[in-house]
Short mmCIF file of C-alpha atoms in Angstrom, two decimals:
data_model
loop_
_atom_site.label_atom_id
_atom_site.label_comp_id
_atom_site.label_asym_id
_atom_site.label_seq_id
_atom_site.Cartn_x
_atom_site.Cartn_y
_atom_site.Cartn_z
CA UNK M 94 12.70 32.45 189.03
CA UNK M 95 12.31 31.56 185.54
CA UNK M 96 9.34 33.86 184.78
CA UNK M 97 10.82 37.04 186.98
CA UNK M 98 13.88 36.61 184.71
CA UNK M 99 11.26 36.23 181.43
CA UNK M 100 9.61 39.42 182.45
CA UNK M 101 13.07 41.29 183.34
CA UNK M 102 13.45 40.70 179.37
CA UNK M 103 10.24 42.05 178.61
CA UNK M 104 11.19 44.90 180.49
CA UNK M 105 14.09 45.68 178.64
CA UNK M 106 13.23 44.82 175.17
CA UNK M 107 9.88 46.65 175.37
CA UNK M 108 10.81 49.11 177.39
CA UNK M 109 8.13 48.85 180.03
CA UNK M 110 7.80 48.19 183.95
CA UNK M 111 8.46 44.71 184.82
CA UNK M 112 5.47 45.15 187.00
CA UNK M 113 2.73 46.00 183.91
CA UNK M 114 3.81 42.50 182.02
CA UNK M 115 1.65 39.82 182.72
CA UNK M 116 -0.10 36.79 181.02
CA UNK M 117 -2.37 39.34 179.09
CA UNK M 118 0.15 41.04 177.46
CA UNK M 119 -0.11 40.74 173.45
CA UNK M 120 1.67 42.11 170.88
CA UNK M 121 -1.13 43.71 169.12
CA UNK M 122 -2.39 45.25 172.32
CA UNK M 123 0.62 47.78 172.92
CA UNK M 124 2.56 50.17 170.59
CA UNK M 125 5.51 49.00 172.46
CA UNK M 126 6.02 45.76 171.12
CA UNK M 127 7.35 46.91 167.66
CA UNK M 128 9.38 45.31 165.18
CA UNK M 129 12.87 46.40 166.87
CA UNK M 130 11.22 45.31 170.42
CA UNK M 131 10.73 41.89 169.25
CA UNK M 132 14.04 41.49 167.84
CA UNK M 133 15.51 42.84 171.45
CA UNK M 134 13.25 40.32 172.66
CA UNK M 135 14.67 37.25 170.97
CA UNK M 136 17.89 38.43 171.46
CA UNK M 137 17.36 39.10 175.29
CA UNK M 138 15.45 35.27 176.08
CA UNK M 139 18.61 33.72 174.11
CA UNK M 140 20.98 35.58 176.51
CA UNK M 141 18.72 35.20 179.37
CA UNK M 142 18.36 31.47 178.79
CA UNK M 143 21.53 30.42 177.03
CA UNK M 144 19.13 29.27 174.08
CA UNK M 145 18.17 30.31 170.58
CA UNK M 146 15.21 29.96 169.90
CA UNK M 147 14.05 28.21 166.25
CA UNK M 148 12.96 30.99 163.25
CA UNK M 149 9.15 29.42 163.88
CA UNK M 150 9.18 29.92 167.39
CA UNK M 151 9.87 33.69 167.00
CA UNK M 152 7.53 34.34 164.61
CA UNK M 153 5.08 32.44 166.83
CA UNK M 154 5.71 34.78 170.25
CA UNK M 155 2.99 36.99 170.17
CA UNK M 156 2.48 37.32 173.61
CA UNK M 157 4.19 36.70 176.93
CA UNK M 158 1.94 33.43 177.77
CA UNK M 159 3.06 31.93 174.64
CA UNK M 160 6.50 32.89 175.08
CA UNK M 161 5.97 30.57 178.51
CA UNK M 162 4.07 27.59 176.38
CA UNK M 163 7.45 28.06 173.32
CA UNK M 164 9.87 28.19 175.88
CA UNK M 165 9.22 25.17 177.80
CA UNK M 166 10.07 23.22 174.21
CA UNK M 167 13.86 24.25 175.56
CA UNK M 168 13.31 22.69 178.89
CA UNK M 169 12.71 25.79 180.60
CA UNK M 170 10.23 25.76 183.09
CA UNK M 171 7.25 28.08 184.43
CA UNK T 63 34.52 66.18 154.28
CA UNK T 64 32.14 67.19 151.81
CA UNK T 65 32.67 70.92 150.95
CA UNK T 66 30.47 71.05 147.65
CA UNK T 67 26.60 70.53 146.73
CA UNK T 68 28.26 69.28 143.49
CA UNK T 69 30.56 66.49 145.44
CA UNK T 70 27.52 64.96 147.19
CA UNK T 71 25.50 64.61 144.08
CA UNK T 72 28.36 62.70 142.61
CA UNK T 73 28.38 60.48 146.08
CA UNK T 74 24.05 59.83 145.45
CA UNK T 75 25.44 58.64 141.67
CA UNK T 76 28.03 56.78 142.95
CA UNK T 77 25.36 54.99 145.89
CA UNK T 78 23.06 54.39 143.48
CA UNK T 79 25.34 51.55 141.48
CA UNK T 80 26.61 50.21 144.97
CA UNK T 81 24.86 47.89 147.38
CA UNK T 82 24.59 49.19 151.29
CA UNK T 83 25.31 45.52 153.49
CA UNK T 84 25.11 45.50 156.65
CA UNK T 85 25.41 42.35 159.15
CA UNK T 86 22.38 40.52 158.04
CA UNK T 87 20.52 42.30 155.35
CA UNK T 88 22.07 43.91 152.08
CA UNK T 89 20.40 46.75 150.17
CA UNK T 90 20.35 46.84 146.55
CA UNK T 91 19.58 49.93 144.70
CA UNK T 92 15.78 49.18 142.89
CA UNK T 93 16.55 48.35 139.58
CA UNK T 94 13.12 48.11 137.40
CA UNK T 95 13.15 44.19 137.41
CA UNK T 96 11.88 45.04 141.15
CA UNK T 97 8.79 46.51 140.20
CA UNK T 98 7.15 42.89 141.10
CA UNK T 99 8.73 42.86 144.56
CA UNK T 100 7.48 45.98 145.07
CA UNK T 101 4.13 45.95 143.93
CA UNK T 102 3.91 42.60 146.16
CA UNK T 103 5.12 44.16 149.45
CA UNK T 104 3.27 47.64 148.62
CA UNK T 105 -0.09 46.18 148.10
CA UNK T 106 -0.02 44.00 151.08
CA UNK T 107 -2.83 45.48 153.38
CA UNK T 108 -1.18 47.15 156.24
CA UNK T 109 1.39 48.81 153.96
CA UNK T 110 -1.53 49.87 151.94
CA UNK T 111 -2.66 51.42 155.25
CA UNK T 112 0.35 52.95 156.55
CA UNK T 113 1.37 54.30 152.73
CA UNK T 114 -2.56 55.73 152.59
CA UNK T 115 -2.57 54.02 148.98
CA UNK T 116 -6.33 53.55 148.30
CA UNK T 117 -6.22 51.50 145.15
CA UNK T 118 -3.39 48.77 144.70
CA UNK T 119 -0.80 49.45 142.85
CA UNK T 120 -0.11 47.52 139.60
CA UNK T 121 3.17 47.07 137.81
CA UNK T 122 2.79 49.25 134.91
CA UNK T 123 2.55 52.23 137.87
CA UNK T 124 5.34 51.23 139.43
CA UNK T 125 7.22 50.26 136.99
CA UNK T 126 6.42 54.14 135.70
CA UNK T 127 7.37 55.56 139.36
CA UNK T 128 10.94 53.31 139.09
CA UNK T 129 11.72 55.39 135.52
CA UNK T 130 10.91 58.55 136.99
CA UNK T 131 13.32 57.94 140.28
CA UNK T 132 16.08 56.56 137.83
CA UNK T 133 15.81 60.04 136.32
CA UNK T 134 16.33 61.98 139.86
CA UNK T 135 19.23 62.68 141.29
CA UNK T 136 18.20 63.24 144.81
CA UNK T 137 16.64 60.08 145.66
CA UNK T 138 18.45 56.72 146.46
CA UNK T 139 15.58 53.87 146.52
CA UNK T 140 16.68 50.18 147.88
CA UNK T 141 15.04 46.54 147.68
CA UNK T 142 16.44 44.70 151.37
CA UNK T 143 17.52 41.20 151.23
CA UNK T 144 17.60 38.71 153.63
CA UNK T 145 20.87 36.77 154.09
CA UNK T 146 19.64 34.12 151.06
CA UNK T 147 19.32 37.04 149.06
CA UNK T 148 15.09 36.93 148.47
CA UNK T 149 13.19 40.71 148.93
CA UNK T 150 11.95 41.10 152.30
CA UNK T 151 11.80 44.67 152.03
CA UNK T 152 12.07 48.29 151.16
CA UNK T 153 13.94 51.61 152.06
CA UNK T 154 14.68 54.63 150.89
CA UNK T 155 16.30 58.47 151.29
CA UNK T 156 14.68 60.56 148.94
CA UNK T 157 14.42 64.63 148.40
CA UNK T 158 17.99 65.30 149.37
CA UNK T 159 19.30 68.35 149.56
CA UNK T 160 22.85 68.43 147.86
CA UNK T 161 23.81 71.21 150.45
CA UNK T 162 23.23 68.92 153.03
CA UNK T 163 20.87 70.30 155.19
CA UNK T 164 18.03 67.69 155.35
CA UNK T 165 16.71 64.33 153.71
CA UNK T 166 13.51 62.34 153.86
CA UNK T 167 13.83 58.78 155.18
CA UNK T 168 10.37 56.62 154.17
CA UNK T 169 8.90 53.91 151.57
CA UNK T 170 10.01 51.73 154.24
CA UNK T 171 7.62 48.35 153.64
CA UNK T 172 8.44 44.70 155.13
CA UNK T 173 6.89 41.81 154.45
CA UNK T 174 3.82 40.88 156.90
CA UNK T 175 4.26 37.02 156.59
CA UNK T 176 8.23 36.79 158.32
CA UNK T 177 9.06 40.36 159.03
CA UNK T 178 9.75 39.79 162.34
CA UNK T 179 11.93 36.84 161.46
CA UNK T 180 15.12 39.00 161.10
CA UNK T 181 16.20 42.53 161.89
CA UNK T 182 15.28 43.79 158.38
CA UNK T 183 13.76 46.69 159.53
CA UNK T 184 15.93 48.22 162.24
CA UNK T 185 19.01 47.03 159.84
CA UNK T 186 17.91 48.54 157.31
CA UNK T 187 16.79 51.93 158.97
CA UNK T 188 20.09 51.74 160.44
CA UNK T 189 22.10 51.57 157.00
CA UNK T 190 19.90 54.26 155.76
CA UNK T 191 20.90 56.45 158.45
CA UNK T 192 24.36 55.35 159.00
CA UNK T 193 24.76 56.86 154.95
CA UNK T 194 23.12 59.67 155.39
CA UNK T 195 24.75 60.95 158.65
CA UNK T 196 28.30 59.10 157.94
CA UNK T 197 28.85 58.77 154.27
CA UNK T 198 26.36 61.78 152.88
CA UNK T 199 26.95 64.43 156.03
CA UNK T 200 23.27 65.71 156.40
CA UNK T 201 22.45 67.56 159.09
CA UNK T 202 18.56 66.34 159.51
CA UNK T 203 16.37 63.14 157.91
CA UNK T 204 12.69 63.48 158.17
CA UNK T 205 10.46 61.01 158.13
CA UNK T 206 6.60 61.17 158.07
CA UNK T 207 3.88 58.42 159.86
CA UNK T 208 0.74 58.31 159.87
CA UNK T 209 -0.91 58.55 163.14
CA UNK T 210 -2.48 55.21 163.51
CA UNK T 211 0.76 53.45 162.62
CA UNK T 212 1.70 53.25 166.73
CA UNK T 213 4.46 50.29 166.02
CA UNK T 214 6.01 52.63 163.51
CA UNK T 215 5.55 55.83 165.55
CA UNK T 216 7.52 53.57 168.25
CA UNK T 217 10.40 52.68 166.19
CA UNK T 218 11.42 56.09 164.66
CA UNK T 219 11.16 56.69 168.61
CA UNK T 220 13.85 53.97 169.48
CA UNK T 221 15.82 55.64 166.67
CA UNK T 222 15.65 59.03 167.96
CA UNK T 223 13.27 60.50 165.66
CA UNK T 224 11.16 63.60 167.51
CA UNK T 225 8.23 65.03 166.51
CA UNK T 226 8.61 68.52 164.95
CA UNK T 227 5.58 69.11 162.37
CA UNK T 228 2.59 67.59 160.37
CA UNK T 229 2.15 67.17 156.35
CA UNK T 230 -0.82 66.26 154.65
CA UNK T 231 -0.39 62.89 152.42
CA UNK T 232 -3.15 62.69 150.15
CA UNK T 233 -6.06 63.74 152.37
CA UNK T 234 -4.74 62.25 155.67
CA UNK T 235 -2.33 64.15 157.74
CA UNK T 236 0.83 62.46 159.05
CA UNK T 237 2.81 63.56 162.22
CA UNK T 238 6.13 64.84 160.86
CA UNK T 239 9.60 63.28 162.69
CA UNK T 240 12.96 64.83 162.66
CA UNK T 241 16.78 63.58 163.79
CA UNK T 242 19.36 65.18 164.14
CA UNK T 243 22.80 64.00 163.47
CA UNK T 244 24.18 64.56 166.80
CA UNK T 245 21.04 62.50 168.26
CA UNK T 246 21.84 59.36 166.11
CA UNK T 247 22.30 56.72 169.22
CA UNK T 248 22.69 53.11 167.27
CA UNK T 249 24.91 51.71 169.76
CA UNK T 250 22.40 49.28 171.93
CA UNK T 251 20.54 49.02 168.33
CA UNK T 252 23.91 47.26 166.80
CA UNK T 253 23.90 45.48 169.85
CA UNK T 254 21.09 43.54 168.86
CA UNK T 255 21.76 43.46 165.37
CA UNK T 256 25.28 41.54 166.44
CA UNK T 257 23.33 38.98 168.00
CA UNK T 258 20.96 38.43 165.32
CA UNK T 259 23.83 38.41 163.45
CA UNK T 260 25.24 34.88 165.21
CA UNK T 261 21.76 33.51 164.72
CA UNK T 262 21.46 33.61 161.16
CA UNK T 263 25.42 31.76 161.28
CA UNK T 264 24.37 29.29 163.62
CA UNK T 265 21.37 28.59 161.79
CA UNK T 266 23.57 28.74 158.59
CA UNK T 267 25.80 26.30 160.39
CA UNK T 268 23.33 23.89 161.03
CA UNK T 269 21.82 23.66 158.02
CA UNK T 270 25.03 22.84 156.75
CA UNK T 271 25.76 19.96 159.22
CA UNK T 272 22.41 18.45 158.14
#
């Protein structure tokens, strides 16, 4: 549940099918991911998870595994 | 409504004394005490890529490059500041036509270490824009970037930019993006500027608690 709903905001913020995002995906490895992306990102996993996440933490999610790994520091789990 | 070339040179004059804020970031016009700033963010190595700048760029040369756009009167030049008020970045609308037709949008550099920390980028594109279209009434901005740059190339496509020519830039040629007025769309991009908006107060808020 939790990682459909992580990958929905993927989706959105980087603009790409749901069904392309997977462990592997990086931010260096797709044009996508660009600076306005990210901050969609941030802004969608806050929404999506009723969090906000801390100024190190987004600086630190460069891919979607480690957004898995950062988010389970706010109790959510994969 | 703008009806002379005259009345939006005096608007340029009057934007160059007067700081653009938006909901996180604030633009000050470059004043030559930010030659430093500059010359920090400019040199850094993927700006150094993007601007094709093969040797860095020193202080006396930018400090020379700030007198020379004090002197224009087509070129409005800004230093972006975080919330705190430090330089993250720069922006800029430069060659404008006083009739109105067309502007170039560029110079844009963030800093690597904490640019994606904050919507300096997108707010700051947006500001640029939003005076251009709103407060200047241009019909076009150009902007140029060079093919390699793929995270740029994707922005300036989130903000409606199209392809529409190339330009050569010192040996390397850049693909060449036009927008149109009427193809502005910032709506979902305020969107998430609103939002980063409440982060920077919550996070404001808490350091205050504490």
């Amino acid at each position: 549940m939790n990682e459909q709903q992580l990958k929905q905001a993927f989706s959105k913020a980087l603009n790409i099918p749901a069904e392309t995002i997977t462990d592997d995906l990086r931010y260096e490895s797709i044009a996508e991911w660009d600076s306005i992306a990210h901050m969609a990102l941030i802004a969608a996993i806050d929404q999506t998870f009723d969090i906000m996440m801390d100024t190190e933490d987004v600086l630190d999610l460069n891919s979607f595994a480690r957004a898995k790994v950062l988010l389970a520091k706010y109790d959510i789990a994969f | 409504m703008i009806s002379t070339s005259a009345q939006r040179a005096a608007l340029i004059q009057q934007w160059r004394a007067r700081p653009l804020a938006g909901s996180v970031v604030t633009m000050t016009p470059c004043q030559l005490e930010d030659a430093a700033d500059l010359v920090r963010m400019r040199n850094a190595e993927r700006a150094r890529f993007a601007l094709n700048q093969e040797r860095p760029l020193t202080l006396e040369a930018q400090d020379a490059f700030l007198r020379t756009y004090l002197a224009r009167d087509n070129d409005l030049y800004w230093v972006i500041r975080e919330p705190s008020g430090r330089v993250v970045g720069a922006n800029a609308l430069y060659c404008i036509e006083h009739d109105g037709r067309v502007a170039e949008k560029g110079r844009l550099v963030v800093e690597e270490n904490g640019g994606l920390g904050g919507p300096y980028a997108l707010e700051s594109d947006l500001l640029v824009l939003g005076l251009a279209f709103d407060v200047l009434q241009l019909e076009r901005v150009v902007t140029i970037v060079r093919p390699e740059n793929a995270k740029m190339l994707s922005m300036n496509a989130r903000l409606g930019f199209r392809p529409c020519g190339e330009r050569e830039v010192r040996g390397v040629i850049y693909g060449e993006f036009c927008l149109e007025s009427a193809h502005f769309q910032r709506g979902p991009l305020e969107s998430i500027i609103a939002h980063w908006r409440r982060r920077f107060e919550r996070t404001a808020a808490k350091a205050s608690v504490f």
